[in-house]
PDB file of C-alpha atoms in Angstrom:
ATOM      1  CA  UNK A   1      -6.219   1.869 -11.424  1.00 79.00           C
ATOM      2  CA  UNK A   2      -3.721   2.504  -8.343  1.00 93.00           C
ATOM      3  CA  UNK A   3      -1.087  -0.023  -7.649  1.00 97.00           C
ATOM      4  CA  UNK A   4      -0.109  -0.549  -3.633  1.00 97.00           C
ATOM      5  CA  UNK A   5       3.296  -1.347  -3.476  1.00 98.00           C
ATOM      6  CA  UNK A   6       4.133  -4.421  -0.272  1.00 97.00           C
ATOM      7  CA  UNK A   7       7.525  -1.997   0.869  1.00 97.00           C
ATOM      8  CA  UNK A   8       4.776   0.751   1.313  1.00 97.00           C
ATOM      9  CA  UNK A   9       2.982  -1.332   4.232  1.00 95.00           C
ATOM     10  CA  UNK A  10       3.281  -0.495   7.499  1.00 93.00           C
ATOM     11  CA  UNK A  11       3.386  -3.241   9.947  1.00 93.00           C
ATOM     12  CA  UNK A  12       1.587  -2.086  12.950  1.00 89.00           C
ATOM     13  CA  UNK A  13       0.937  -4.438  16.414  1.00 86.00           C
ATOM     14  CA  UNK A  14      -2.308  -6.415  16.853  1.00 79.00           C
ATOM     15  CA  UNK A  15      -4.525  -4.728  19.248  1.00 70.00           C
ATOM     16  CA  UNK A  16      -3.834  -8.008  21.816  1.00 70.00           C
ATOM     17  CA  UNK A  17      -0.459  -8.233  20.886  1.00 72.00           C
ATOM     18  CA  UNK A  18      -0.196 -11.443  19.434  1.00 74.00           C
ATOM     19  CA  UNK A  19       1.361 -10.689  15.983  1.00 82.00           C
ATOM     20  CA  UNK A  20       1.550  -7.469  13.391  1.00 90.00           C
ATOM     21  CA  UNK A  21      -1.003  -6.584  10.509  1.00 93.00           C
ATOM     22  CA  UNK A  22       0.033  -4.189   7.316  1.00 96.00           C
ATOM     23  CA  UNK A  23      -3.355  -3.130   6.057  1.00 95.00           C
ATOM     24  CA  UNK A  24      -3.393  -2.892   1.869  1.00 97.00           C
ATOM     25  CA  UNK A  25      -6.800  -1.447   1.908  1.00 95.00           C
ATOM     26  CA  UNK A  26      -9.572  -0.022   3.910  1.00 95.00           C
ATOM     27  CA  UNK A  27     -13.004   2.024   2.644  1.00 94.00           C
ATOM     28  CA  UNK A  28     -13.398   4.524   3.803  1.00 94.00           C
ATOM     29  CA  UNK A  29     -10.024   5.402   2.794  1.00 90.00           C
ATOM     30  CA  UNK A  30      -7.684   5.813   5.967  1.00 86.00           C
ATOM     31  CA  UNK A  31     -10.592   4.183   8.565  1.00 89.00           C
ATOM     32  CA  UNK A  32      -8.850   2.737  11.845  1.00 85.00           C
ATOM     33  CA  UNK A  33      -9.644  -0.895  13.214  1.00 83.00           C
ATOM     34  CA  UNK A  34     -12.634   0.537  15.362  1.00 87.00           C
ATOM     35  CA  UNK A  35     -14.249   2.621  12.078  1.00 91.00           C
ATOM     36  CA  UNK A  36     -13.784   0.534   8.600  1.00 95.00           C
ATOM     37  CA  UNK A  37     -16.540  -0.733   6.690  1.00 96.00           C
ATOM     38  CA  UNK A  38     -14.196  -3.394   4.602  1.00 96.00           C
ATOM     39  CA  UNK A  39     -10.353  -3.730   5.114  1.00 96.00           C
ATOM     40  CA  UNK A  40      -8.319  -5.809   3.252  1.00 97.00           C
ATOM     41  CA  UNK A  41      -4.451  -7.383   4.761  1.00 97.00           C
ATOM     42  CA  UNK A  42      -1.770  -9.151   5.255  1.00 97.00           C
ATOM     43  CA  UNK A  43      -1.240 -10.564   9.229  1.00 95.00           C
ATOM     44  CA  UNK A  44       2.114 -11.830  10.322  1.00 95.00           C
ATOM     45  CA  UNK A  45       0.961 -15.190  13.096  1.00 94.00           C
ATOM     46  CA  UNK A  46       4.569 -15.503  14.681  1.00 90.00           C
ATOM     47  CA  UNK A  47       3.050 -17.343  17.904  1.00 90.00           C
ATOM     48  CA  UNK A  48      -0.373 -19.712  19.429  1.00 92.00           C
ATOM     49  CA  UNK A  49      -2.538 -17.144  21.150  1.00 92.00           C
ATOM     50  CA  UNK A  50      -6.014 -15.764  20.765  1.00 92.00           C
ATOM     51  CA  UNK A  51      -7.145 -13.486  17.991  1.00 91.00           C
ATOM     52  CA  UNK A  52      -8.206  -9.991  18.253  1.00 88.00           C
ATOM     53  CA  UNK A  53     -11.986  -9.803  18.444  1.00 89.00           C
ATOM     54  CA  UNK A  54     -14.142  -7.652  15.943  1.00 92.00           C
ATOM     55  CA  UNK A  55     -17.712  -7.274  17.263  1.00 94.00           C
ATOM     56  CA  UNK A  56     -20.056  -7.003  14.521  1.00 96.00           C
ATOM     57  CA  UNK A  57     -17.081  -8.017  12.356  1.00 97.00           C
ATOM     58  CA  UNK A  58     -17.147 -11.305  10.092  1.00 97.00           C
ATOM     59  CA  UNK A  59     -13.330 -12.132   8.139  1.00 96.00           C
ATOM     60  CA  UNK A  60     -11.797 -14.321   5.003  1.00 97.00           C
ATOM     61  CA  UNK A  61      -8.724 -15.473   6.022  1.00 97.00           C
ATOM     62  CA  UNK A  62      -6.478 -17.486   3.665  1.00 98.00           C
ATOM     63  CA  UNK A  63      -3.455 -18.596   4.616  1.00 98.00           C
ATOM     64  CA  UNK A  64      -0.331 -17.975   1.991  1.00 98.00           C
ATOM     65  CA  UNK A  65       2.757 -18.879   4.038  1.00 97.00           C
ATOM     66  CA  UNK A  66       3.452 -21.837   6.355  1.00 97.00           C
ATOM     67  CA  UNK A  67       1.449 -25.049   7.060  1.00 97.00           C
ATOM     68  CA  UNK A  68      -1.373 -23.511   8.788  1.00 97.00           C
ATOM     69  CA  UNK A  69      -3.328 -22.970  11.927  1.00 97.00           C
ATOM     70  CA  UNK A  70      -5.297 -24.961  14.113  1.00 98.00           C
ATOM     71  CA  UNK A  71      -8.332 -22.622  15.283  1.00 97.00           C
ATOM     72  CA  UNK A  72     -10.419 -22.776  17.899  1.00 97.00           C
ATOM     73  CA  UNK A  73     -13.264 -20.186  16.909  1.00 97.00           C
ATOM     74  CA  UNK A  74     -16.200 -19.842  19.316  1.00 96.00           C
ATOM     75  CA  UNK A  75     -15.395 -23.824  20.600  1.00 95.00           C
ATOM     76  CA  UNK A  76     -15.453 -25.113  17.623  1.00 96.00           C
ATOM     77  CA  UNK A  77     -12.276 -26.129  16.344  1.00 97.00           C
ATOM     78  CA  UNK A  78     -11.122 -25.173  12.502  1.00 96.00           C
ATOM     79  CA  UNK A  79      -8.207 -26.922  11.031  1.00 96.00           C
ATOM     80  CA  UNK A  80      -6.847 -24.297   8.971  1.00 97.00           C
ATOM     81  CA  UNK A  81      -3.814 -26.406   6.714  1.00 96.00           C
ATOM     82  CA  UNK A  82      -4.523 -25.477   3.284  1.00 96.00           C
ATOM     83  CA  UNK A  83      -2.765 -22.650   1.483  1.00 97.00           C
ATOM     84  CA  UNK A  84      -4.519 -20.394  -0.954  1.00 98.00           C
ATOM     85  CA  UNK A  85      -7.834 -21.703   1.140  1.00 97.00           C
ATOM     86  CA  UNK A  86     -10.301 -18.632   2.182  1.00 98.00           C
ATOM     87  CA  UNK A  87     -12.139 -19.530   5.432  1.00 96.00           C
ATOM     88  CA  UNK A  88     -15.245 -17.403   6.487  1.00 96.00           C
ATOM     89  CA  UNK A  89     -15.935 -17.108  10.176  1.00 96.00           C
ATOM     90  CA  UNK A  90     -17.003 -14.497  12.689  1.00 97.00           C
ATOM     91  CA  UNK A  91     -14.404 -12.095  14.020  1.00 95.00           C
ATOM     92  CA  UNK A  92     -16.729 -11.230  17.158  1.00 95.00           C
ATOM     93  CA  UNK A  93     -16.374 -15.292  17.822  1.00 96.00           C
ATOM     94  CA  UNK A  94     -13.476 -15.765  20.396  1.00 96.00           C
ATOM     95  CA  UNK A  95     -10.669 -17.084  18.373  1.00 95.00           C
ATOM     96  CA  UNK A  96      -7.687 -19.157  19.629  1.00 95.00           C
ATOM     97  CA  UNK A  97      -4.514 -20.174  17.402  1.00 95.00           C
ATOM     98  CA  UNK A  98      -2.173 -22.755  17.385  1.00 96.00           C
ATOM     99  CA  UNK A  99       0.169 -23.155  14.748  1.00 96.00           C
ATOM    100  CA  UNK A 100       0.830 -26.416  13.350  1.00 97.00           C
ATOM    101  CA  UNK A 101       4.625 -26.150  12.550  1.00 95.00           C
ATOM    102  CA  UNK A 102       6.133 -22.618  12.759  1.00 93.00           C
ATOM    103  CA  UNK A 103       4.678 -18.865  11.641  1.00 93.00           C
ATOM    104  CA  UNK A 104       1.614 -18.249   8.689  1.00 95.00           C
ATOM    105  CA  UNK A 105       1.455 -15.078   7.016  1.00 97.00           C
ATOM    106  CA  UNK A 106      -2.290 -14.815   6.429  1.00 97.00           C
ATOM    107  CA  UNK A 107      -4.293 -12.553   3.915  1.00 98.00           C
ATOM    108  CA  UNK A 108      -7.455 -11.508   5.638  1.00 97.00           C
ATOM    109  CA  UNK A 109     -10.432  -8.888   4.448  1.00 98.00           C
ATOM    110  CA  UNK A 110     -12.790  -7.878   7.386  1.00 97.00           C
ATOM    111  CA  UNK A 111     -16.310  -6.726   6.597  1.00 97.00           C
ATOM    112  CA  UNK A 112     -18.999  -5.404   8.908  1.00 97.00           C
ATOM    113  CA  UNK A 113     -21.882  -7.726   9.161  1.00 95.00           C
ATOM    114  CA  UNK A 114     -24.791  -6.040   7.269  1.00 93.00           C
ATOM    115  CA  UNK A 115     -23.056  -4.159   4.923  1.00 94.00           C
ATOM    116  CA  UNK A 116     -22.269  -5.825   1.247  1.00 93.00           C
ATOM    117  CA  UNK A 117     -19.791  -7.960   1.766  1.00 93.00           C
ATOM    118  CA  UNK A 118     -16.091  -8.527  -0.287  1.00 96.00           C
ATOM    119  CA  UNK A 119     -15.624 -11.727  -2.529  1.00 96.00           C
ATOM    120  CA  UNK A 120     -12.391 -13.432  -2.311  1.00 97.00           C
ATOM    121  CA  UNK A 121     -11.300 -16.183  -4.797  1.00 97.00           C
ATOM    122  CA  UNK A 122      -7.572 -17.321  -5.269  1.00 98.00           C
ATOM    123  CA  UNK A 123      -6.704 -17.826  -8.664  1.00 97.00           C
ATOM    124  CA  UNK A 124      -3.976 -19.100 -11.008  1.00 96.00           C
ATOM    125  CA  UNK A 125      -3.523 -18.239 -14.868  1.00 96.00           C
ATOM    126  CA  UNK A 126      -5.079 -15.755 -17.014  1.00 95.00           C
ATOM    127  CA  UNK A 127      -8.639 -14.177 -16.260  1.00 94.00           C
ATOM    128  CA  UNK A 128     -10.712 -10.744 -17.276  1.00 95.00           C
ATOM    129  CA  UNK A 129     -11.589  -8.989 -13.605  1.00 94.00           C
ATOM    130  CA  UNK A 130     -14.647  -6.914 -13.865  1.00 90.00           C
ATOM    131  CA  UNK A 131     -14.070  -3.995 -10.993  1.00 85.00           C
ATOM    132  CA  UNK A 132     -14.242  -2.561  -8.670  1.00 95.00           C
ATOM    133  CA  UNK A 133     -11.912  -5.450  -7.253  1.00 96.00           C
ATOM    134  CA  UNK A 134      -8.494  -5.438  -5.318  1.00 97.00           C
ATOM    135  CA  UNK A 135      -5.908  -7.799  -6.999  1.00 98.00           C
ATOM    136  CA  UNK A 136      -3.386  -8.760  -4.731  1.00 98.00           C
ATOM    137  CA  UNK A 137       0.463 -11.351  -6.205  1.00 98.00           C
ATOM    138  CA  UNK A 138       0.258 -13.665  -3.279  1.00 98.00           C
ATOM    139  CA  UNK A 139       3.171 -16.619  -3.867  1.00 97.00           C
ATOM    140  CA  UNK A 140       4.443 -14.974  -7.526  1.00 97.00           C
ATOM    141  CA  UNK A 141       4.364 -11.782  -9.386  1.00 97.00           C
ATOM    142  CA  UNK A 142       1.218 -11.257 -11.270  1.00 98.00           C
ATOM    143  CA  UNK A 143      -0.025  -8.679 -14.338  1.00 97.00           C
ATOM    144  CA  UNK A 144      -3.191  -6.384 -13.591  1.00 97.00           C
ATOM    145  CA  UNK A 145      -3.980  -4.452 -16.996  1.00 92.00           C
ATOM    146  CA  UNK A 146      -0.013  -4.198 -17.885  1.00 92.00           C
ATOM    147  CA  UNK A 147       1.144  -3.481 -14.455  1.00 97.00           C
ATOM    148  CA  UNK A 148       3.734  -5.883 -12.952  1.00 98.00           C
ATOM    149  CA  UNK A 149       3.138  -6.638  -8.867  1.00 98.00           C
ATOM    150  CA  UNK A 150       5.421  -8.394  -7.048  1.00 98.00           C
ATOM    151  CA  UNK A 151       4.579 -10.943  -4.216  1.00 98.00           C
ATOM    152  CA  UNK A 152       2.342  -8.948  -1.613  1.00 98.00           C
ATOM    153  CA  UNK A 153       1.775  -5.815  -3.998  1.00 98.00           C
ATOM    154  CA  UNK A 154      -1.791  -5.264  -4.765  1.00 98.00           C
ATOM    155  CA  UNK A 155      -3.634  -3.212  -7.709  1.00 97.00           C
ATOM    156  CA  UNK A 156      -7.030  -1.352  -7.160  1.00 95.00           C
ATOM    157  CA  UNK A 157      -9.120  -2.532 -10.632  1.00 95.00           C
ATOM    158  CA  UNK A 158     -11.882   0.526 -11.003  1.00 91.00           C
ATOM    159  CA  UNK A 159     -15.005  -0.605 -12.595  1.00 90.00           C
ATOM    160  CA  UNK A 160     -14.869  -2.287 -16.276  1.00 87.00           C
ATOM    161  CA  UNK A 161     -12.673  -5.080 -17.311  1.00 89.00           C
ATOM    162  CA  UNK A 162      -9.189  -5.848 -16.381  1.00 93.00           C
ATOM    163  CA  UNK A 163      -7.112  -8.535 -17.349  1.00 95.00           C
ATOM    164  CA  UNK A 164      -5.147 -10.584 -14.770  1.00 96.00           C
ATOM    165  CA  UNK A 165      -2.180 -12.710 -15.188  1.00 97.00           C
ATOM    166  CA  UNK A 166      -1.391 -14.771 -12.481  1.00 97.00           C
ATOM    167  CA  UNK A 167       1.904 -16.894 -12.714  1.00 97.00           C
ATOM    168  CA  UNK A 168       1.203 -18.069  -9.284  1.00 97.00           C
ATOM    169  CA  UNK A 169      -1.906 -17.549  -6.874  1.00 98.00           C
ATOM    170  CA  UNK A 170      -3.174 -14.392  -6.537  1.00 98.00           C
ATOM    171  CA  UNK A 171      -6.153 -12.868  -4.470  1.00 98.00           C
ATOM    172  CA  UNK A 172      -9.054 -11.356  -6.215  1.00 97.00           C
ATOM    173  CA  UNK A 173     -11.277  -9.187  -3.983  1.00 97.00           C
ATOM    174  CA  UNK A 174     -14.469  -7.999  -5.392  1.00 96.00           C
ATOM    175  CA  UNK A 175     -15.349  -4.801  -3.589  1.00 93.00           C
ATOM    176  CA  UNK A 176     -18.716  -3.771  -2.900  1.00 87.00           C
ATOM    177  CA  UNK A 177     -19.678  -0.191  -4.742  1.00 70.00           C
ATOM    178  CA  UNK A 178     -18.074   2.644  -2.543  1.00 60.00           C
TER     179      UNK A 178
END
């Protein structure tokens, strides 16, 4: 298991922009925005303005701070108010945002369309993670296999069983086999 500490993320600009992403995870290790096959992290929304498109690209974004966004993805409009909520849509799709009342950190993992795609659940409480699976404290600290994370720290489960003690929501991301 490797634990990914939040104070280790670097925030770096959208490529529009419109707001700053700190990436937890990406396979293959290190890829950029233009050469992941999965990437897993946490976007700061600070301000209404269109997304950065993805061709080829679909996302899970769950919102986990603020009230939420009001999406406009490919003309169809997405009320996005629900913390703790993943949403599936296309990344490709042009996306517009406008927040309902004030900035949204979101939690977002980006897959390439017709590769195996991520899992995300948010969960609460005690549960046995079978890996390999990215467990990331989202509103609390949380326990991955003895190992304390703080809010925004993550743990990389390797295949077998981990237990997971949320003691407030925390994102579990089933990885496809690298």
């Amino acid at each position: 298991m490797r634990t990914l500490r939040a104070a280790d993320l670097r925030a770096v600009p959208w490529r529009n922009g419109g707001g700053v992403t700190r990436n937890i995870l990406a396979h293959p290790e290190g890829a950029g925005t233009a050469d992941f096959v999965w990437r897993v992290s946490l976007a700061d929304v600070g301000a209404d303005g269109p997304f950065s498109g993805f061709p080829g690209v679909d996302r899970i974004l769950t919102v986990v701070e603020g009230a939420g966004m009001d999406l406009l993805v490919g003309g169809r409009r997405r009320l996005v108010d629900e913390r703790f909520v993943p949403q599936r849509f296309p990344g490709d799709a042009p996306t517009d945002c406008r927040l309902l009342a004030g900035p949204v950190v979101n939690f977002n993992v980006m897959f390439r369309r017709g590769t195996p795609a991520p899992a995300v659940a948010v969960v609460r409480g005690g549960l046995t993670v079978a890996g390999p699976a990215l467990v990331v404290a989202l509103d609390a600290s949380a326990h991955v296999g003895g190992v304390r994370l703080d809010p925004y720290d993550a743990q990389l489960v390797e295949p077998g069983a981990t237990t997971v003690r949320a003691e407030g929501h925390a994102a579990v991301v089933t990885l496809p086999a690298r």
